[in-house]
Tab-separated table of C-alpha atoms in Angstrom:
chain	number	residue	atom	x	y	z
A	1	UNK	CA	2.494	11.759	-14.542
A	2	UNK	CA	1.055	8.230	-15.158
A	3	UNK	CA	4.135	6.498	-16.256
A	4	UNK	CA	5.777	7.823	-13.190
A	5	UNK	CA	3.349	6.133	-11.416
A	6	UNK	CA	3.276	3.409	-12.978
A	7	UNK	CA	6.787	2.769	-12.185
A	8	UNK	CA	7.297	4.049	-8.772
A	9	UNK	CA	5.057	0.751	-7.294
A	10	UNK	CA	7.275	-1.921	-9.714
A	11	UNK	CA	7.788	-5.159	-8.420
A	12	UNK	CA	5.690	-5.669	-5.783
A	13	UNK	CA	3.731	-8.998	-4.694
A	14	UNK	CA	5.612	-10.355	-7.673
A	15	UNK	CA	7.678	-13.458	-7.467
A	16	UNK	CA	9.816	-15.012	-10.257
A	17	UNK	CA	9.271	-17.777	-12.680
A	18	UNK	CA	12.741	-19.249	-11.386
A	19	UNK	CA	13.500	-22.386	-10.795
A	20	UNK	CA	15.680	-20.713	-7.266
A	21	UNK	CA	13.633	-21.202	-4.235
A	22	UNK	CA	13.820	-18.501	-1.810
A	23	UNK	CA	14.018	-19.619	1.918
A	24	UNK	CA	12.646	-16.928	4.500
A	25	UNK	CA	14.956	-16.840	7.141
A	26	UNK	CA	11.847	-15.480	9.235
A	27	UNK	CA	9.945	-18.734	8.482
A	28	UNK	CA	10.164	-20.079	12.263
A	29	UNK	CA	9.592	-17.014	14.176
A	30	UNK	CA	5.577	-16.234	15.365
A	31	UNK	CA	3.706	-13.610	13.093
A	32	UNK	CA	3.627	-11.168	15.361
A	33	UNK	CA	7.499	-11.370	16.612
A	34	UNK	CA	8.107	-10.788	12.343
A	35	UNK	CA	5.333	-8.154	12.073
A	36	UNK	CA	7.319	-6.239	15.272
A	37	UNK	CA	10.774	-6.945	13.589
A	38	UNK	CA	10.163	-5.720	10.492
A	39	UNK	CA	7.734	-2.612	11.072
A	40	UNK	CA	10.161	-0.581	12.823
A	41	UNK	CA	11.674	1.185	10.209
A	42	UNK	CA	8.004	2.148	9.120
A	43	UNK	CA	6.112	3.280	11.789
A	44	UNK	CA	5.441	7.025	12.659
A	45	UNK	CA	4.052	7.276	16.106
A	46	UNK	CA	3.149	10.990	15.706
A	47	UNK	CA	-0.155	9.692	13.514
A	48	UNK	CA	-2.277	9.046	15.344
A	49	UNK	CA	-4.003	6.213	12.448
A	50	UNK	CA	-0.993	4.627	12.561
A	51	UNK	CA	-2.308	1.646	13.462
A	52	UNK	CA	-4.540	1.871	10.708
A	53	UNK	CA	-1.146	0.888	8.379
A	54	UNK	CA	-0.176	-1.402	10.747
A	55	UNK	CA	-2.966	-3.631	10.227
A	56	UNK	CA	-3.133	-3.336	6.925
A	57	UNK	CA	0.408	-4.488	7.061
A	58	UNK	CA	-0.583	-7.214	9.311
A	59	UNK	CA	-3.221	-8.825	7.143
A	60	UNK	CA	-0.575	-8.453	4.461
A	61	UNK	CA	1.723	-10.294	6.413
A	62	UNK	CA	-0.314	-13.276	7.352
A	63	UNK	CA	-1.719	-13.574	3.286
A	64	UNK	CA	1.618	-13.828	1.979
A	65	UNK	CA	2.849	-16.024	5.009
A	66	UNK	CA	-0.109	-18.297	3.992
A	67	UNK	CA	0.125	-17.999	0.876
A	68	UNK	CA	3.360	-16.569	-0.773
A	69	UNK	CA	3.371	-13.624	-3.287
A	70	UNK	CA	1.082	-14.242	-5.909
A	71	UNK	CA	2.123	-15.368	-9.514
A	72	UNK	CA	-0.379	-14.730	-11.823
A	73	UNK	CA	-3.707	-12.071	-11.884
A	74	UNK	CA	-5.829	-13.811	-10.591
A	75	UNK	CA	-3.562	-14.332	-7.217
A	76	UNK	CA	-3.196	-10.653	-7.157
A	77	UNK	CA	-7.119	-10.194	-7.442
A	78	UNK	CA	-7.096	-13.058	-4.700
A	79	UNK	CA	-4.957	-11.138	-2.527
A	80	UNK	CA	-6.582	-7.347	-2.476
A	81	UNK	CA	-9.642	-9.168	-2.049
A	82	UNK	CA	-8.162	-10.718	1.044
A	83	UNK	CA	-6.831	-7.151	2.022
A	84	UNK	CA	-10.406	-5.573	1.636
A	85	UNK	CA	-12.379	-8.200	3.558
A	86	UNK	CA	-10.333	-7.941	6.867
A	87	UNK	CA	-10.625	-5.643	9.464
A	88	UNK	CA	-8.218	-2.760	10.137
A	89	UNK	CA	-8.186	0.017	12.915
A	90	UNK	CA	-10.220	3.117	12.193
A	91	UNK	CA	-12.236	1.737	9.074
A	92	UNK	CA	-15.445	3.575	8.890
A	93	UNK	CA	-17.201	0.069	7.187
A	94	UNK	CA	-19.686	3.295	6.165
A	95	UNK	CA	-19.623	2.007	2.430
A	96	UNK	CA	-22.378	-0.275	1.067
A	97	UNK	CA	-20.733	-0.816	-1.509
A	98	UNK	CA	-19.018	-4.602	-1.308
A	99	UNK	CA	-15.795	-4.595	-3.051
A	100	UNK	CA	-15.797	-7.896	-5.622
A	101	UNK	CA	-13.435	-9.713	-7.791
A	102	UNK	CA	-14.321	-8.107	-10.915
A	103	UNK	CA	-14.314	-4.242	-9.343
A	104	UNK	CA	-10.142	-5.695	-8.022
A	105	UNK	CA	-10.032	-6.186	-11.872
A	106	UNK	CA	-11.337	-2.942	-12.842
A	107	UNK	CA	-8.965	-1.038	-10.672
A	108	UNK	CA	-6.133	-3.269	-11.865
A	109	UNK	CA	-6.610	-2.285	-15.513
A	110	UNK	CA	-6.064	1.451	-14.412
A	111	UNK	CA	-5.221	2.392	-10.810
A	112	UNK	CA	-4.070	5.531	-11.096
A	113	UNK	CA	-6.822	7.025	-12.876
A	114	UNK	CA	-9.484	5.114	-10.652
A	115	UNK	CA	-8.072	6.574	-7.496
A	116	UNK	CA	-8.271	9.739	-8.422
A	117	UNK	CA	-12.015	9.306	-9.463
A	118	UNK	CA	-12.242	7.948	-6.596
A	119	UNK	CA	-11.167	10.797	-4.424
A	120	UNK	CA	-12.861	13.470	-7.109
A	121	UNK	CA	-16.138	11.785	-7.041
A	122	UNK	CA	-15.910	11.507	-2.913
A	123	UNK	CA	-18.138	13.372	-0.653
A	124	UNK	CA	-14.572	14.610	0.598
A	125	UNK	CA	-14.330	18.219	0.736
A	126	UNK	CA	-12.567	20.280	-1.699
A	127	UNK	CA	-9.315	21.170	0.322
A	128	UNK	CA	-9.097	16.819	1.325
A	129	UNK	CA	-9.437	16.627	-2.606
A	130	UNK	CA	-6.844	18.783	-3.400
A	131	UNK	CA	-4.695	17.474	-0.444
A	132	UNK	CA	-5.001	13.931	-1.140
A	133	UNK	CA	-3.910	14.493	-4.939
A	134	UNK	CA	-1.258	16.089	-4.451
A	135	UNK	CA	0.197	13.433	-1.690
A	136	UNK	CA	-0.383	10.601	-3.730
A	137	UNK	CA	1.742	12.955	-6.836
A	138	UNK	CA	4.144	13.398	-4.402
A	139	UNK	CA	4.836	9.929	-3.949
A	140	UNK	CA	5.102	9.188	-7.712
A	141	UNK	CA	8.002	12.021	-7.572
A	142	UNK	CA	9.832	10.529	-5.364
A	143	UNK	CA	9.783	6.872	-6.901
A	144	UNK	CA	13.485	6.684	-7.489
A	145	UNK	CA	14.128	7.508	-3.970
A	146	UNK	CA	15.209	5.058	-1.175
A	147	UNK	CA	12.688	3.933	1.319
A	148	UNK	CA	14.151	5.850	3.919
A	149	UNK	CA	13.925	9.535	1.944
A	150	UNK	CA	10.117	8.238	1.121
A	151	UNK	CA	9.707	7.625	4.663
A	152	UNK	CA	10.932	11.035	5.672
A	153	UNK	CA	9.073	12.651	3.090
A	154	UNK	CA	5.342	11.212	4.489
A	155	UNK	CA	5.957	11.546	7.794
A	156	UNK	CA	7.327	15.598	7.514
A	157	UNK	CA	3.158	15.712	5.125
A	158	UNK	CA	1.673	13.767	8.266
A	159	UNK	CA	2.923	16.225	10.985
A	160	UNK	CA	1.618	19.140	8.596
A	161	UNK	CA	-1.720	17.549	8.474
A	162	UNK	CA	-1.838	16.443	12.378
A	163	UNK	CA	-0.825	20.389	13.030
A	164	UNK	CA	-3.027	22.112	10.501
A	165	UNK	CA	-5.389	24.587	11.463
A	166	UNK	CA	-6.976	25.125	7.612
A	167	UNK	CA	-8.593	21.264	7.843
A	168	UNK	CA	-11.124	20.239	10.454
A	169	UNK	CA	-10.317	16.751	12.584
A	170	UNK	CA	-12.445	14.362	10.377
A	171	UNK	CA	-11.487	15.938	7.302
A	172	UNK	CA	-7.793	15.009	9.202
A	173	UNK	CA	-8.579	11.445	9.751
A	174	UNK	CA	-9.038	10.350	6.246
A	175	UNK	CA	-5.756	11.695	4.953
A	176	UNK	CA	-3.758	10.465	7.919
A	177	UNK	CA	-5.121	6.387	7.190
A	178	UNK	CA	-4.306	6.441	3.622
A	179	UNK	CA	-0.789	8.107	4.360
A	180	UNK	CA	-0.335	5.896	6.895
A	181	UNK	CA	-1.276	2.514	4.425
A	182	UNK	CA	0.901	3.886	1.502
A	183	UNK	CA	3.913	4.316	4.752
A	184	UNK	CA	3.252	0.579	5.271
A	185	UNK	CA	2.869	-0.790	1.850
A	186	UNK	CA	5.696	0.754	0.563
A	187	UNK	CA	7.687	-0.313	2.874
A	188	UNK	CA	7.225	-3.690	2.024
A	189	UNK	CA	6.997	-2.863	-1.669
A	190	UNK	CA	11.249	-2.038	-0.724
A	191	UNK	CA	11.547	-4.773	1.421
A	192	UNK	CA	10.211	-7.262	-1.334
A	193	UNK	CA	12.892	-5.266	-4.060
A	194	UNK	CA	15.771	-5.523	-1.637
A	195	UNK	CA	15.194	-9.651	-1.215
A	196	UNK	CA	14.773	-10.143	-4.769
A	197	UNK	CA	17.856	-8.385	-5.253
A	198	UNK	CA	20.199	-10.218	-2.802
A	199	UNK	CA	18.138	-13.242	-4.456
A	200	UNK	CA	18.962	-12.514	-8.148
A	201	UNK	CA	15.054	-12.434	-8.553
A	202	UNK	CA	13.091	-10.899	-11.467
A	203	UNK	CA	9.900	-10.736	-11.999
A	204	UNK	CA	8.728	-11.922	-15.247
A	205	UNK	CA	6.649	-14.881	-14.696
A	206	UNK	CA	2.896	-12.863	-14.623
A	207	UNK	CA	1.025	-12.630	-17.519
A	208	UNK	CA	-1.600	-9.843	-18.669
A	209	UNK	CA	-0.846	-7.512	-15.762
A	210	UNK	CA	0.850	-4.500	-16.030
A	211	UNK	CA	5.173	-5.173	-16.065
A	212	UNK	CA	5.125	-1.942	-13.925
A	213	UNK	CA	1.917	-2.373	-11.591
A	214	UNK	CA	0.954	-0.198	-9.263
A	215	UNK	CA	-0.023	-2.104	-6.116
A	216	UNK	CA	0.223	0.758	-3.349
A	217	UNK	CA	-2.184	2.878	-5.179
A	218	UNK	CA	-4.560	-0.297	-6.291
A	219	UNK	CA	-4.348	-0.880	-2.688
A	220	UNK	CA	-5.798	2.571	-1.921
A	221	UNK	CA	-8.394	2.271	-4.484
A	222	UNK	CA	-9.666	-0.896	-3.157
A	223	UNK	CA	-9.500	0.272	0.382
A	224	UNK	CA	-10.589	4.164	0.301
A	225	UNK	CA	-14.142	3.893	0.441
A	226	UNK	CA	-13.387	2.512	4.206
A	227	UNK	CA	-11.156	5.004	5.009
A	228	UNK	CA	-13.533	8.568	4.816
């Protein structure tokens, strides 16, 4: 189970060591006009958080338009910090707890497991618990699908949750913002695979980080106490 999560989320945020430079075709247009462009492929109107993954996807936009993908750990620390200090739609902010450098570093060294303890150890009821699990295994079955079948495949769980009469509407909100940030981030975890492959990219240039990282469910980790 962990090694299949570990390499569903390969490759992403990661940039080569290469000497190639990559020129974004997209350089000159305005953020939003990209943002727009590129989202359609990812959105799912019938959640009604989407715009809770559009954000997210957003703010990960303008870091990486700022900034480029990051090259070594303490970039990628950099940027999920970034990701956890700005504001996205339907964020409870109900958490005192303030998400720090060395907690990104934590979650790094095992995302997987600190998810789920995350979830587990949540005031969540036991059916989100359950729920929640099993979406996020889901999504490590399906790692050697294309984006498109991985699309299908969240959006057919979101219109089960959206018409379920077995969980109550809050209970609903929480599972429909972290489906809708792992629609969004691993879209862009394709995106990024697809350029580095018309590129002749690798990604070998980062150093004492996981070679199979798992940034989609780091992501959730650093983000879920927002999201109940």
């Amino acid at each position: 189970m962990k090694n299949l999560l570990i390499t569903f989320s390969t490759l992403f945020f990661l940039t080569s060591c290469s000497d190639d430079e990559y020129i974004n075709p997209e350089a000159n247009k305005p953020l939003a006009e990209i943002i727009a462009d590129q989202t359609l492929a990812a959105r799912n109107p019938e959640n009604p958080y989407d715009q809770t993954g559009a954000d997210f996807y957003k703010n990960l936009t303008e870091y990486i338009t700022k900034n480029g993908y990051p090259k070594s750990n303490a970039e990628i620390i950099d940027q999920l910090l970034f990701m956890a200090n700005r504001k996205i739609s339907n964020s409870t902010n109900k958490s005192i707890i303030t998400i720090t450098s060395e907690m990104i570093s934590i979650i790094l060294a095992d995302p997987e497991n600190t998810l789920f303890d995350l979830i587990n150890n949540s005031e969540l009821s036991a059916g989100v618990k359950i729920n929640l699990t099993g979406f996020v295994t889901e999504l490590a079955d399906k790692q050697d699908e294309d984006y498109d079948n991985i699309h299908d495949f969240i959006v057919s769980y979101e219109q089960g949750i959206v018409q379920s009469l077995a969980l109550q509407e809050d209970e609903k909100d929480t599972i429909l913002k972290v489906s809708s940030i792992s629609r969004y981030s691993l879209y862009e975890e394709a995106r990024k695979r697809d350029r580095d492959w018309e590129t002749g990219v690798t990604n070998r240039c980062i150093k004492n980080f996981k070679a199979d990282n798992q940034f989609t469910i780091a992501t959730l980790a650093v983000l879920f106490n927002h999201l109940q």
